[in-house]
Structure formats: structure tokens, C-alpha cells
Coordinates of C-alpha atoms and ligand atoms in Angstrom, one line a residue:
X1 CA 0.0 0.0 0.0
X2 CA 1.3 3.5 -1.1
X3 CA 0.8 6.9 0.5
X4 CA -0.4 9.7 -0.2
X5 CA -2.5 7.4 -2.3
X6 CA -3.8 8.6 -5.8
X7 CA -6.8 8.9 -3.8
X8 CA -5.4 11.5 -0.7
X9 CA -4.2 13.4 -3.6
X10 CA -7.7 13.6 -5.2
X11 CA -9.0 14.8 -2.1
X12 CA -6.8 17.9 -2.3
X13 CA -10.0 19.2 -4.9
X14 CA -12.1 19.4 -2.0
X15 CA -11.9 22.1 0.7
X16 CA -13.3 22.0 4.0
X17 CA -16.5 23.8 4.7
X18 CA -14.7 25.7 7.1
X19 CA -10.9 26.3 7.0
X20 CA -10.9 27.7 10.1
X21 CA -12.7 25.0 12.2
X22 CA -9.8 23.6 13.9
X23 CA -10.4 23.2 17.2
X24 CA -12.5 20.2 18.7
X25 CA -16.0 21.9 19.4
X26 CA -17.1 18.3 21.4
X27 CA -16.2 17.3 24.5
X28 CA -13.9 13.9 24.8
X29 CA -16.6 11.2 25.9
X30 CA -15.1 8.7 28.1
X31 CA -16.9 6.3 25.9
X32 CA -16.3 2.6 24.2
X33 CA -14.5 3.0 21.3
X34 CA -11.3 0.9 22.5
X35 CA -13.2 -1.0 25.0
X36 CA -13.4 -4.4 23.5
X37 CA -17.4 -4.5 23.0
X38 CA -18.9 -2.5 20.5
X39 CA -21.8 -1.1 22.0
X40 CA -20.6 -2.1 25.6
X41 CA -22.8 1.1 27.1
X42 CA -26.0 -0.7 26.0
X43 CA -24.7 -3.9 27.7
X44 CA -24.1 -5.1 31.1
X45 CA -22.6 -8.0 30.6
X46 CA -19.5 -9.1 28.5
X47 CA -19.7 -11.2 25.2
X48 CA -19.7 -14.9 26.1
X49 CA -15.7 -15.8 24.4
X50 CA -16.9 -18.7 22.3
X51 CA -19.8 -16.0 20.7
X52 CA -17.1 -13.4 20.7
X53 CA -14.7 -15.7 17.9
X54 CA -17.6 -17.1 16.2
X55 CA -19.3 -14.0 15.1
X56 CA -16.0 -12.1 14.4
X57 CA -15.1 -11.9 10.7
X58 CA -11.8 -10.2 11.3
X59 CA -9.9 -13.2 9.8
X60 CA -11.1 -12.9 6.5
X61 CA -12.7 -9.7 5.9
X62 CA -9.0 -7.9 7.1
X63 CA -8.4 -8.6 3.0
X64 CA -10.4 -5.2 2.7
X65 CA -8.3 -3.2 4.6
X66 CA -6.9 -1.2 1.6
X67 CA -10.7 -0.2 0.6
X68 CA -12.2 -0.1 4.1
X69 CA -9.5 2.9 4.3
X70 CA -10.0 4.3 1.0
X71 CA -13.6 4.6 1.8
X72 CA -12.8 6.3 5.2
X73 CA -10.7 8.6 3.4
X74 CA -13.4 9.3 1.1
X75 CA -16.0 9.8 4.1
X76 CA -13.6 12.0 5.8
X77 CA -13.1 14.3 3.1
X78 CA -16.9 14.6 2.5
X79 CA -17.6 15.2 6.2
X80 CA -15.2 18.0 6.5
X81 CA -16.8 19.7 3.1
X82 CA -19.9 19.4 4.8
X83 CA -18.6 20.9 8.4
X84 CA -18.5 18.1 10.5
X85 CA -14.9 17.6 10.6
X86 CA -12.4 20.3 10.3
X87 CA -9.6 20.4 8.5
X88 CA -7.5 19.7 10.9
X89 CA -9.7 16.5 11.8
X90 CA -9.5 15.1 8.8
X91 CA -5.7 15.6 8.1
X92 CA -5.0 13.5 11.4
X93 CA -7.6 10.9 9.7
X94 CA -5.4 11.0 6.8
X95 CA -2.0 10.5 9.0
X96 CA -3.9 8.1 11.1
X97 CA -5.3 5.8 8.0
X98 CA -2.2 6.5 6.6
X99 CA 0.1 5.1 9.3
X100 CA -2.5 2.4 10.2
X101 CA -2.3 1.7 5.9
X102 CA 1.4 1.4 6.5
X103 CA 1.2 -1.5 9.7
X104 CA -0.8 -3.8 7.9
X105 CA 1.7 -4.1 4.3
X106 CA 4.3 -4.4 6.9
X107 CA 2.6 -7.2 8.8
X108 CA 2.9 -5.3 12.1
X109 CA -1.1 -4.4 12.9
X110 CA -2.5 -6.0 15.5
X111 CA -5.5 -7.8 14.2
X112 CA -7.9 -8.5 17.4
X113 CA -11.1 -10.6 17.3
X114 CA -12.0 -8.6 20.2
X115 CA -13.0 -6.0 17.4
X116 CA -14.6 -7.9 15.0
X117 CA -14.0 -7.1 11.6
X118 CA -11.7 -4.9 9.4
X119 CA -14.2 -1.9 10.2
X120 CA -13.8 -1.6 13.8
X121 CA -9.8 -2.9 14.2
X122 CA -9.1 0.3 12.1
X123 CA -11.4 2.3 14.2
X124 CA -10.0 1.5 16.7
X125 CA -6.6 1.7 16.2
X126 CA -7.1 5.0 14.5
X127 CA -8.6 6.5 17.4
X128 CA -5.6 5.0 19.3
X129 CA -3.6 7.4 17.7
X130 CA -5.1 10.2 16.9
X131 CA -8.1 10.4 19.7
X132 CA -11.4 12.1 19.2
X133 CA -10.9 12.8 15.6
X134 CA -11.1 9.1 15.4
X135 CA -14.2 9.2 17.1
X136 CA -15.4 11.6 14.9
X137 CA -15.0 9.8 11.5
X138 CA -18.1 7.0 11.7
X139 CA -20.4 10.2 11.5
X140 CA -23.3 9.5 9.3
X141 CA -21.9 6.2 8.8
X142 CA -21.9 2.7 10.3
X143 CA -20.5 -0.4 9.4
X144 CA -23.3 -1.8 7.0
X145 CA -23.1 0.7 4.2
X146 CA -19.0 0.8 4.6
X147 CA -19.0 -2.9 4.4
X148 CA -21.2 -2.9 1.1
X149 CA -18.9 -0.2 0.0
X150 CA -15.8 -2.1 0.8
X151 CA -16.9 -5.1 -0.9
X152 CA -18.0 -3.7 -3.8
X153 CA -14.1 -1.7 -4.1
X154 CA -12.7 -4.9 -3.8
X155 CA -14.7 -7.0 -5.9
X156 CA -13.9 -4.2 -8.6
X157 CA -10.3 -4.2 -8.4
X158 CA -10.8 -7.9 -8.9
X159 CA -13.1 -7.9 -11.6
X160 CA -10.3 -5.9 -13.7
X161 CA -7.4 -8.3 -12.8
X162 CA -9.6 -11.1 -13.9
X163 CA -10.7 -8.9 -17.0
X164 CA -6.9 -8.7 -17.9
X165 CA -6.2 -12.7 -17.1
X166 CA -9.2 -13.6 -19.2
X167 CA -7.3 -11.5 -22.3
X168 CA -3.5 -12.8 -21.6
X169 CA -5.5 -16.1 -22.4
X170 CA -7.3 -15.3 -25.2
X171 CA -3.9 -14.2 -26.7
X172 CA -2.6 -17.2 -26.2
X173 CA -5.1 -19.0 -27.9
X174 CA -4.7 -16.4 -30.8
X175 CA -1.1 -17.0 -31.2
X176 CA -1.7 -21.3 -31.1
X177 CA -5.1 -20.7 -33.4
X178 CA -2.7 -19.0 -36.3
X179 CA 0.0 -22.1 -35.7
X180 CA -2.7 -24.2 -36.6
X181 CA -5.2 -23.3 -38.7
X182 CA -4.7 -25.5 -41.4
X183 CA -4.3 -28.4 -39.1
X184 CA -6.5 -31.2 -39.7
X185 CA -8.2 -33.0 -36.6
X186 CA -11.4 -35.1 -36.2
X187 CA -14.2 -32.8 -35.0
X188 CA -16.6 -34.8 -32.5
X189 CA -20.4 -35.1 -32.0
X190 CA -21.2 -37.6 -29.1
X191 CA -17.4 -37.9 -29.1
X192 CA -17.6 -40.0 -32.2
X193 CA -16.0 -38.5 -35.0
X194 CA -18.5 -36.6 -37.1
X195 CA -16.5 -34.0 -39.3
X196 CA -13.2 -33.2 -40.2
X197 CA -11.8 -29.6 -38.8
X198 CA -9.1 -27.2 -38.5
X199 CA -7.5 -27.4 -35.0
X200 CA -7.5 -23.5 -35.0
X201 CA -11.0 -23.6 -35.8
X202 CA -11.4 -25.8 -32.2
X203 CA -8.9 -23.5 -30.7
X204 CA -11.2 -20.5 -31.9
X205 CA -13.9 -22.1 -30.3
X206 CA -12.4 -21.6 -26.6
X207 CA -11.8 -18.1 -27.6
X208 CA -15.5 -17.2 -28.5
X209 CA -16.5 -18.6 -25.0
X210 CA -13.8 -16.2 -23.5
X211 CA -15.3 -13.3 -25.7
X212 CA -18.3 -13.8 -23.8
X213 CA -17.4 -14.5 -20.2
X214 CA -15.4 -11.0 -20.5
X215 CA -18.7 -9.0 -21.7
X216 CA -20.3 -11.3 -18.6
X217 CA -17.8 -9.9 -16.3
X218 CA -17.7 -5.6 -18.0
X219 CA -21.6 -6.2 -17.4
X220 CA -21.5 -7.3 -13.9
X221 CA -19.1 -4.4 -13.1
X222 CA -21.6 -2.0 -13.8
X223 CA -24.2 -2.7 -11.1
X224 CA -20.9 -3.6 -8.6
X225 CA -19.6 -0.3 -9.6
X226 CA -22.3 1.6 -7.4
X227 CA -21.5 3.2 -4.2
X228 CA -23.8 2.3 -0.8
X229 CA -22.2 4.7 1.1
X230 CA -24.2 6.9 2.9
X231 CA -27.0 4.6 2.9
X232 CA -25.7 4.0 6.9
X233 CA -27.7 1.6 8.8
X234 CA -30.3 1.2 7.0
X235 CA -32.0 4.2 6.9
X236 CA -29.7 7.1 5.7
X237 CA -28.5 9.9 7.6
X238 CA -29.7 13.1 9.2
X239 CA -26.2 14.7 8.6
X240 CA -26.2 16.8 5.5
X241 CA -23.9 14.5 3.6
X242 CA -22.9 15.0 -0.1
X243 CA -23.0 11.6 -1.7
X244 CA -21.7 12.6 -5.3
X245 CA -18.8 14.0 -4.2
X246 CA -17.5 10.4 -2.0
X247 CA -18.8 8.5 -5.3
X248 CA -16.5 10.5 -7.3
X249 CA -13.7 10.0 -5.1
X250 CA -13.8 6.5 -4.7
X251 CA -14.4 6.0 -8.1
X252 CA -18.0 5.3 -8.4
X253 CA -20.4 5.5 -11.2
X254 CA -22.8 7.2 -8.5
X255 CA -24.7 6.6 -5.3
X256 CA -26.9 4.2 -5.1
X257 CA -31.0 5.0 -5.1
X258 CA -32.3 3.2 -2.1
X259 CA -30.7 3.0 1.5
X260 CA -32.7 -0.1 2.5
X261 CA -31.5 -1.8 -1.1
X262 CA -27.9 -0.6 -0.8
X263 CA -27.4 -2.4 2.4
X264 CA -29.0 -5.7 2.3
X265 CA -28.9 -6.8 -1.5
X266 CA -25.3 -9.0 -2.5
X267 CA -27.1 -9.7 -5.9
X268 CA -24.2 -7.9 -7.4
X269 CA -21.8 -10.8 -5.7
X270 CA -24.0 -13.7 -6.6
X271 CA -23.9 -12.1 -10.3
X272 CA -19.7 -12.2 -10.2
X273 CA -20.3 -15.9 -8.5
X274 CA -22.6 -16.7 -11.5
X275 CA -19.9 -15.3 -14.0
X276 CA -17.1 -16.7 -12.5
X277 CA -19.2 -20.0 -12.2
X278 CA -19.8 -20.2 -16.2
X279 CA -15.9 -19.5 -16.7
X280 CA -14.9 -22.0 -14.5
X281 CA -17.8 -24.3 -16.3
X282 CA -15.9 -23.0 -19.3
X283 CA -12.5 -24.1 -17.9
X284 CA -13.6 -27.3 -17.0
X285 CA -14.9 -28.1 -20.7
X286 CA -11.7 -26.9 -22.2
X287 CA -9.6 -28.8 -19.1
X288 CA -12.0 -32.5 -20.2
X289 CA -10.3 -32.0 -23.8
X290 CA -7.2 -31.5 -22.9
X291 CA -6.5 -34.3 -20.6
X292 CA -8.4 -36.8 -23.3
X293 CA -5.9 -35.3 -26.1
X294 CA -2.9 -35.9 -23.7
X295 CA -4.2 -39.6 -23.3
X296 CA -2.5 -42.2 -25.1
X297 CA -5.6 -43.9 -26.8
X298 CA -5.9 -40.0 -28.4
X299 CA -2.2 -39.0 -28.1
X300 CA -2.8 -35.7 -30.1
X301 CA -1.3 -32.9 -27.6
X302 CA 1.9 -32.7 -25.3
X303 CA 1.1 -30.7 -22.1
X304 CA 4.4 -28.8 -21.2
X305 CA 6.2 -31.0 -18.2
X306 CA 6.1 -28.3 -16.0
X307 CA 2.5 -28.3 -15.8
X308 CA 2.0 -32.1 -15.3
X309 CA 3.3 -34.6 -12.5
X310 CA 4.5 -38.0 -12.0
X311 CA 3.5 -41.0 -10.1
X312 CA 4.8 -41.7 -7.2
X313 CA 4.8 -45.8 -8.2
X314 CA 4.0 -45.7 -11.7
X315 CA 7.7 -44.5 -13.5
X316 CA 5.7 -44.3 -16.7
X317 CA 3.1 -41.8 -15.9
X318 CA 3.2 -38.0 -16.9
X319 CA -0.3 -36.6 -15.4
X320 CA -2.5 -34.0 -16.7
X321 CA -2.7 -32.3 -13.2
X322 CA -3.4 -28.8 -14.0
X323 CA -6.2 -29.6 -16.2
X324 CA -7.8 -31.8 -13.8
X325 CA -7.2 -29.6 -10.8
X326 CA -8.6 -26.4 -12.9
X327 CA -12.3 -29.0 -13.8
X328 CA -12.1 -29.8 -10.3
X329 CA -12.1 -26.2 -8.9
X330 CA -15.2 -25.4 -11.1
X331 CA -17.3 -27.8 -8.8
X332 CA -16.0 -25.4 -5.9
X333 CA -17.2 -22.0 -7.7
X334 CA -20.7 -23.5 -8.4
X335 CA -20.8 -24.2 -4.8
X336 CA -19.6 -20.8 -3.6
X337 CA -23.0 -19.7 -6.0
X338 CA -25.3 -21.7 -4.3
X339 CA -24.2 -20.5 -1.2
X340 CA -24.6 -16.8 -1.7
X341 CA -28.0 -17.4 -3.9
X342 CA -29.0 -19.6 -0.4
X343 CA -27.4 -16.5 2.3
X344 CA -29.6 -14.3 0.0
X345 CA -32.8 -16.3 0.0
X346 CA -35.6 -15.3 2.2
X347 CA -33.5 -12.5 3.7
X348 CA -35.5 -9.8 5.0
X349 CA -35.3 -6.3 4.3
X350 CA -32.2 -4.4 5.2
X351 CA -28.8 -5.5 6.5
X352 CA -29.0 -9.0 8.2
X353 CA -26.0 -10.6 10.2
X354 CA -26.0 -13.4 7.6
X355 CA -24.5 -11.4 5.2
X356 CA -21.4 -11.4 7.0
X357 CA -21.3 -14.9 5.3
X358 CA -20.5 -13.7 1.7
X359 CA -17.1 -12.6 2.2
X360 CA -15.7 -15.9 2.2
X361 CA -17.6 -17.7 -0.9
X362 CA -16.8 -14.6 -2.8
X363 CA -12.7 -14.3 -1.8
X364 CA -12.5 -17.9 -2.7
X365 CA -14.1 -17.4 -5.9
X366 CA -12.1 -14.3 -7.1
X367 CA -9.0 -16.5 -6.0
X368 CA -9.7 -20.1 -7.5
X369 CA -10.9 -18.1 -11.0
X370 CA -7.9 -15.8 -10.7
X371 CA -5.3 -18.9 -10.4
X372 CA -7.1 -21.3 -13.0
X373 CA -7.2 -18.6 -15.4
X374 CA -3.7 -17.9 -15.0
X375 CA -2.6 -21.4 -14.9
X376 CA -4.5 -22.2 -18.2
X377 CA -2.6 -18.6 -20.0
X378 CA 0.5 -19.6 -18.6
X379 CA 0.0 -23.2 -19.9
X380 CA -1.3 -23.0 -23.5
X381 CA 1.7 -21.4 -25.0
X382 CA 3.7 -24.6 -24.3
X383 CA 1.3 -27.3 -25.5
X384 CA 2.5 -28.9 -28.7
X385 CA 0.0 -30.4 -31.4
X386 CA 0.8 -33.7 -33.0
X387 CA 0.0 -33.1 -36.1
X388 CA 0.1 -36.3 -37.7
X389 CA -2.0 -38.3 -35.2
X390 CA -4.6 -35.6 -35.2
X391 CA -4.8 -35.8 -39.1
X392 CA -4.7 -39.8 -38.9
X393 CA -7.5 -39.6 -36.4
X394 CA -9.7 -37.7 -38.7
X395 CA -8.8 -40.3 -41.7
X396 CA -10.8 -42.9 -39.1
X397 CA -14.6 -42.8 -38.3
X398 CA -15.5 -41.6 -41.7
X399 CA -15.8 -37.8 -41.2
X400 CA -15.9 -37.2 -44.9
X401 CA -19.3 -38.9 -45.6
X402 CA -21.4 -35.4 -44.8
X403 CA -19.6 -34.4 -48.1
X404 CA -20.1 -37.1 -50.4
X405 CA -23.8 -36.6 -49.6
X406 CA -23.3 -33.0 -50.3
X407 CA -21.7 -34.0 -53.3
X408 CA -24.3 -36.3 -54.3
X409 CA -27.1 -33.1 -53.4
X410 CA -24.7 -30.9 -56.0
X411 CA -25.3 -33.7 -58.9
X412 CA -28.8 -33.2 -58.3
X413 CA -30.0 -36.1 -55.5
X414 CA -32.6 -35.3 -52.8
X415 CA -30.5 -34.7 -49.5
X416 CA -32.3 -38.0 -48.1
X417 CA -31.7 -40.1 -50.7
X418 CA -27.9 -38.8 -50.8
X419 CA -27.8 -39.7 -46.6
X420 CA -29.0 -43.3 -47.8
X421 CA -26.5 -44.1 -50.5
X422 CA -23.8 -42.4 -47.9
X423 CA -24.9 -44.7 -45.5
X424 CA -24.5 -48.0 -47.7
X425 CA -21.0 -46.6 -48.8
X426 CA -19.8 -46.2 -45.6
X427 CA -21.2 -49.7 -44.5
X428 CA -19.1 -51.1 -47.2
X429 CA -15.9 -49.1 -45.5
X430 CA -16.8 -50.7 -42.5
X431 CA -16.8 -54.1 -44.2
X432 CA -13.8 -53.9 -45.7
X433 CA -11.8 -51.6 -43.4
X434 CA -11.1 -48.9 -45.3
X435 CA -11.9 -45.2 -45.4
X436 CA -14.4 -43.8 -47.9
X437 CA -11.9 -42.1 -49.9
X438 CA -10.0 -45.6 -50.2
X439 CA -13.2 -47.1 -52.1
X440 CA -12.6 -47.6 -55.8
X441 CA -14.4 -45.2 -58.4
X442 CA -16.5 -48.2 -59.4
X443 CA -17.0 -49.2 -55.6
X444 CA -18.8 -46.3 -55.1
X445 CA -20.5 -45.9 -58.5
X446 CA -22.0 -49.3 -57.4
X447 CA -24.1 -46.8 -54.8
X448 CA -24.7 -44.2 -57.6
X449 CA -24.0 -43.5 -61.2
X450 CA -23.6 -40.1 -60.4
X451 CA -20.6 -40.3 -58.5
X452 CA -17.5 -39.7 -61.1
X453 CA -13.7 -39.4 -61.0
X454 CA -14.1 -35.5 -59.2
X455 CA -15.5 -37.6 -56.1
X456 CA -12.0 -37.9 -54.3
X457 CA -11.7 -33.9 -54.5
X458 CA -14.9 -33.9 -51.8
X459 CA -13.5 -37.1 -50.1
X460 CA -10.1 -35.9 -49.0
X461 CA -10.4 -34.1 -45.7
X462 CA -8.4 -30.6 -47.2
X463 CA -10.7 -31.0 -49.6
X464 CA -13.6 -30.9 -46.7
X465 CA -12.1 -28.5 -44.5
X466 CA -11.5 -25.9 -47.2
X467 CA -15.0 -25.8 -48.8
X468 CA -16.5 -24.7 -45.2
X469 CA -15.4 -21.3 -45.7
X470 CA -18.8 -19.2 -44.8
X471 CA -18.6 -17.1 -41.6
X472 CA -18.1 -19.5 -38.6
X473 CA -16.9 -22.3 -40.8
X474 CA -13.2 -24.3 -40.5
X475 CA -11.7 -23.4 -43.4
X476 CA -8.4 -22.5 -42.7
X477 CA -8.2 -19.3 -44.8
X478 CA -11.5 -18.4 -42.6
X479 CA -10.0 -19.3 -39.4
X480 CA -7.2 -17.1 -40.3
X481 CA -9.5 -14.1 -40.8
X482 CA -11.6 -14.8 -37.7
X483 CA -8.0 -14.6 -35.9
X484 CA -7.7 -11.4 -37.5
X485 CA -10.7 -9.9 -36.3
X486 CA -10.1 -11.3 -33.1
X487 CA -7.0 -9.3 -32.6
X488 CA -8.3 -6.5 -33.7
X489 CA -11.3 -6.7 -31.0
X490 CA -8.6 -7.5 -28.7
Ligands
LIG501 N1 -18.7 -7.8 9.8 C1 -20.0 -7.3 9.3 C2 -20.2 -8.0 7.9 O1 -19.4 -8.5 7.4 C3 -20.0 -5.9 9.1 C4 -21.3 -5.2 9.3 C5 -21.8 -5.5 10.6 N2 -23.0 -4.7 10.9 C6 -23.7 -4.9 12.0 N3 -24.7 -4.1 12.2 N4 -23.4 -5.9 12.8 O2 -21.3 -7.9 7.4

């Protein structure tokens, strides 16, 4: 964490309602905020110890530190525009946040469960050091808007690492699409062999499902990118507070329209979860091929050696872990869904303690999506296509059958009547063992006299591939073009 952060130095456009309120018009209270309870006036009897750990959050939600500080910077300067702070007030906030900001990169704050969450540690410790201005600062605030505020700033600054992981991959797949878009592989329907295609055609094919789960994630980011903030408990605030002007600092598209909405509703999460969910679902698809294509029985990939492992009794084995570990994790994301559409359900209007419970579904989400994702860019550069067993593969299973009924269709045969004579043809391959395009001229004129000698053109699988060459098709001059395009959108 740096200081002055970028956003200090924004603050500088904003003056203080009065310059030259600098002394402390309040009396010091003798009140709670570094006693270890809360609201320990209202109470006459400590926390049980057991209740005190097991509704603390401080162990995970401490990850929000940098934007629970941000946004306290943000209220701060706000407040003092408005009168409630002077500007003396909220430079020691800025010290205060600033030193605080400091102890926690270096690993030397002292995280206490006695405070609960990330909210009240800084509190406190803030007020620890600069007294009754620390105090001051949760005016016209309270710890369920700042939390919505805080997650939201940190599922942003997520969203756009993850934006920029998605697009490292998709450049990957680029690059390996243009080494091989006239490769010739089998193309699978039921995992049978149905068609011949270009392997940059299938490699294209990850890279339109990437297209999407970006415009998924930009989409998301605009209803996450909406500030709760001033929304306090529940209810708003009597204080004269200027919501624009914290929005604009913190980055905001603006504040958000309904208090009660602002601090109850984690739809915004659940819709990241959802996103992340259908690129992990994504993942997992692309993960399935991968390890089949390292297999031997289809032996048409080498995944890099530094991305596999060995067995620790089987000298032979080289295993597709990352794969496997990334379809794995997708199980994990769906779950972390389910769990925040479940801690939604039923909730009653506003905040509810429950919610406390989204923080660790939706860390765990932004982490596993983060690593997989940059697993799977750092991997793909390094897998090698073998060539010749992909283009062998396709010679099996008759993929080139669709065409000689197309062919037949061309001469003038209804399209059924073309599937049936394709049918008896291949029949006869199966027979004999041999491919279509191994049958003799008069083989195959035995199905139809319209075949003729032009019939191996439509039989070979270049032949195949490179009359698909409408938009979307596996021609390899059309891959090539999609690629281009691609980039450019890039
Ligand atoms: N730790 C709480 C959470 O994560 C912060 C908000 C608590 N608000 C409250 N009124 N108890 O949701």
C-alpha cells in the first residue's frame, strides 16, 4: 500500500466547509470505542468468548483493509466539506489511516477478534492514535453501508485483474489458433467422430467462449460499480452528507437509489459468482479435452512437463494435473454460488447478520478463478499439437461422408436419398476396413452412377475443411480471418 495514495491526492480538490474550524468543538466522551465490546454502554454483561470468535469476521474480511480505508478517506473528506470535521480532523484521519495503511503491508497491525472485523480494528486503532478525531469519523456512517462499499471496491479491483487474465488467455489461444489453422483434426459429435476440422477452428472455439465471459464480467461491473455509502444503517443519515462527491472520489459510477436496497442486496456478488461460475464451467470443458488429447488412446497434444506430474509408483506416468485440478475447482465456484443465492434467500429487508457470510464464498471465488485462469494462460503457450496423429484420427470414423452426400445433393439427388447411398457406402468401409476415400471409383458408383472421377476432391479431408469457408466455418483461410478480427477486437 502506497501513501499519499492517488486517492489523498484527489482529495486535495475538495476544501473544507470551514478552514478555520480547527479546534474540537465536542467534549472527549469517556466512551467505548477501544473497549473491547462494541456497543458495551448498552450492555451489562460481556460477550460470552466462544460467541465473541464465532461472530468475528476479522480473519477474512481484514483482505479489505486497503478499501475499508479508501472509503474512510473518502468519508472523511466529504464530512469536513460538509462541516463536520475540520480540517485539521481530517488531516490527522489522513495521518492516522495512513500510518494504520502502512502496519498492515508491513505485517505489524495488531488484528484483534475482540474488534470484530476490518471496520472496527481500524477504528479502533485509528482512534488510538489520533483520539477524538477518530471518534469523529463513523459520523453518518456505520458499518453496514461501509462494508457494502468495501466489498464492492474490492470485488472491482478484482473484476479488472480477472478482466486482464481472461485476455492474456485469449492471446494465447490467438497465437496457437494461427500455428494451426490448417491443421486437420477429427471434429466430435457424441465424441464420435463426425467432421473433419481445422484445430484452429477448435482452438477459436475456446476463444469465442472467453469473448463472452469478458462481456459477462464488464456487465457485472456495472451494477458492482455503485456506491452504498451513505446509505448507513439502514435508513440514511440526518447529517447533510454530499453523496456525489464520496462516489467520485472512490471511483463510483454514483450513489446508489435506495438505502434499504444498498445495504441488504449482495445480488451484485452472486452475479460475479454466477460469472465466474460459467468461466470455470468453461474451464472445466476446455480442461476435459485436454487431458483426453494428452491420453494415449488419443495422443494428439503434449502438455508442457512443467504443468504435469508424476506418479509416485508408476515410473511411466506423466499426469495432466493442472487440467484436472482447474475442472475440479469449477465444482468449488458453483458451490460458492449456491451459497450466496441460499445467504440471499428469504432475507429480509435491510442489513441481516447473515450477510457477513458472503465474504468468504466470494474471496475464494475471485482466488480459485484468478489462479485457474492464469494457470491455463501460462500453460497453453507450451502445448505442442501432434500433427500427424490428429490428421490420422480424422482419416478414421468416416468424417468425410457429410460431403459425399453433399456432393451427391450438388449432382442433383434429394438430400435423403444422398444420406442413404452415404450410408450403404460407408457400410461397405466398415466391411472392408477402409476409409471412404480408399473405395474404388466403381465401388462407389456401385451406390450411384452419379458419382465420377471429381469424387476424391470432396473425399479428402483438405478437400472438406476448405470448402467450409462461410462465416463461422473451419476453413483454414477463414479461421485465419476470424483470428484477424479477433486481434483487432482484442
Ligand atoms: N462484519 C460485518 C459484515 O461482514 C460488518 C457489518 C456489521 N454490521 C452490523 N450491524 N453488525 O457484514
Amino acid at each position: 500500500m502506497k501513501f499519499p495514495s492517488k486517492l489523498v491526492l484527489r482529495t486535495k480538490n475538495y476544501q473544507c466547509y470551514n478552514e478555520q474550524l480547527n479546534s474540537q468543538p465536542y467534549p472527549m466522551l469517556m466512551t467505548t470505542a477501544n473497549k473491547d465490546k462494541l456497543s458495551s454502554a448498552r450492555f451489562s454483561e460481556a460477550t460470552d468468548a466462544f460467541v465473541e470468535v464465532f461472530t468475528a469476521s476479522v480473519d477474512f474480511d481484514q483482505r479489505m483493509a486497503q478499501q475499508d480505508i479508501d472509503g474512510s478517506i473518502a468519508h472523511a473528506t466529504m464530512l469536513c466539506k460538509i462541516g463536520i470535521l475540520s480540517a485539521q480532523e481530517r488531516d490527522s484521519i489522513f495521518q492516522g489511516l495512513q500510518q494504520i495503511s502502512e502496519e498492515i503491508a508491513n505485517g505489524d497491525f495488531q488484528w484483534s477478534v475482540k474488534q470484530e472485523d476490518v471496520h472496527m480494528n481500524i477504528e479502533a486503532r485509528l482512534t488510538d492514535l489520533i483520539g477524538m478525531a477518530g471518534k469523529k469519523l463513523h459520523t453518518g456512517r456505520s458499518r453496514n453501508d461501509q462494508v457494502a462499499t468495501d466489498i464492492r471496491l474490492y470485488m472491482r479491483s478484482e473484476i479488472h485483474a480477472i478482466i486482464k487474465v481472461i485476455a492474456r488467455l485469449q492471446l494465447a489461444l490467438l497465437d496457437m489458433a494461427e500455428q494451426e489453422a490448417g491443421t486437420i483434426m477429427p471434429g466430435f459429435t457424441h465424441l464420435q467422430v463426425a467432421q473433419p476440422i481445422t484445430f484452429g477452428h477448435h482452438l477459436m472455439a475456446w476463444f469465442e467462449m472467453l469473448v463472452r465471459d469478458k462481456e459477462r464480467l464488464q456487465d457485472c461491473l456495472k451494477r458492482v460499480n455503485i456506491m452504498p455509502l451513505g446509505a448507513a444503517a439502514l435508513a440514511g443519515t440526518s447529517y447533510p452528507i454530499d453523496r456525489e462527491m464520496t462516489a467520485e472520489l472512490l471511483g463510483f459510477s454514483r450513489p446508489s437509489a435506495n438505502s434499504l436496497d444498498s445495504v441488504s442486496d449482495r445480488d451484485f456478488a452472486i452475479e460475479f459468482t454466477a460469472s465466474a461460475s460459467i468461466i470455470m464451467m468453461h474451464l472445466s470443458r476446455f480442461s476435459e479435452e485436454l487431458v483426453l488429447w494428452a491420453s494415449a488412446q488419443f495422443d494428439f497434444i503434449e502438455l508442457p512437463d512443467a504443468f504435469c506430474t508424476g506418479s509416485s509408483i508408476m515410473p511411466q506416468k506423466k499426469n495432466p494435473d493442472v487440467p484436472e485440478l482447474v475442472r475440479g475447482k469449477s465444482g468449488r465456484v458453483t458451490g460458492h454460488l449456491v451459497s450466496l443465492l441460499m445467504l440471499m434467500k428469504s432475507q429480509p429487508l435491510a442489513y441481516n447478520k447473515d450477510n457477513q457470510e458472503d465474504k468468504e464464498p466470494l474471496f475464494d471465488t475471485a482466488d480459485t478463478l484468478n489462479n485457474c485462469l492464469r494457470a491455463f494462460a501460462d500453460m497453453v503457450p507450451h502445448i505442442t499439437a501432434k500433427r500427424d496423429n490428429m490428421f490420422n484420427a480424422a482419416k478414421k470414423g468416416f468424417a468425410t461422408a457429410t460431403d459425399l452426400a453433399d456432393y451427391l445433393v450438388r449432382k442433383g439427388m434429394a438430400f435423403r436419398d444422398a444420406h442413404e447411398v452415404v450410408g450403404l457406402a460407408v457400410r461397405l468401409g466398415l466391411e472392408s476396413e477402409r476409409d471412404l476415400s480408399e473405395l474404388s471409383l466403381a465401388e462407389l458408383q456401385g451406390f450411384s452412377e452419379m458419382i465420377t472421377a471429381d469424387v476424391f476432391d470432396v473425399l479428402s479431408l483438405q478437400g472438406s475443411v476448405a470448402s467450409r469457408q462461410h462465416i463461422g466455418g473451419t476453413a483454414p483461410n477463414t479461421v485465419r480471418a476470424a483470428i484477424q478480427s479477433a486481434r483487432l477486437a482484442l
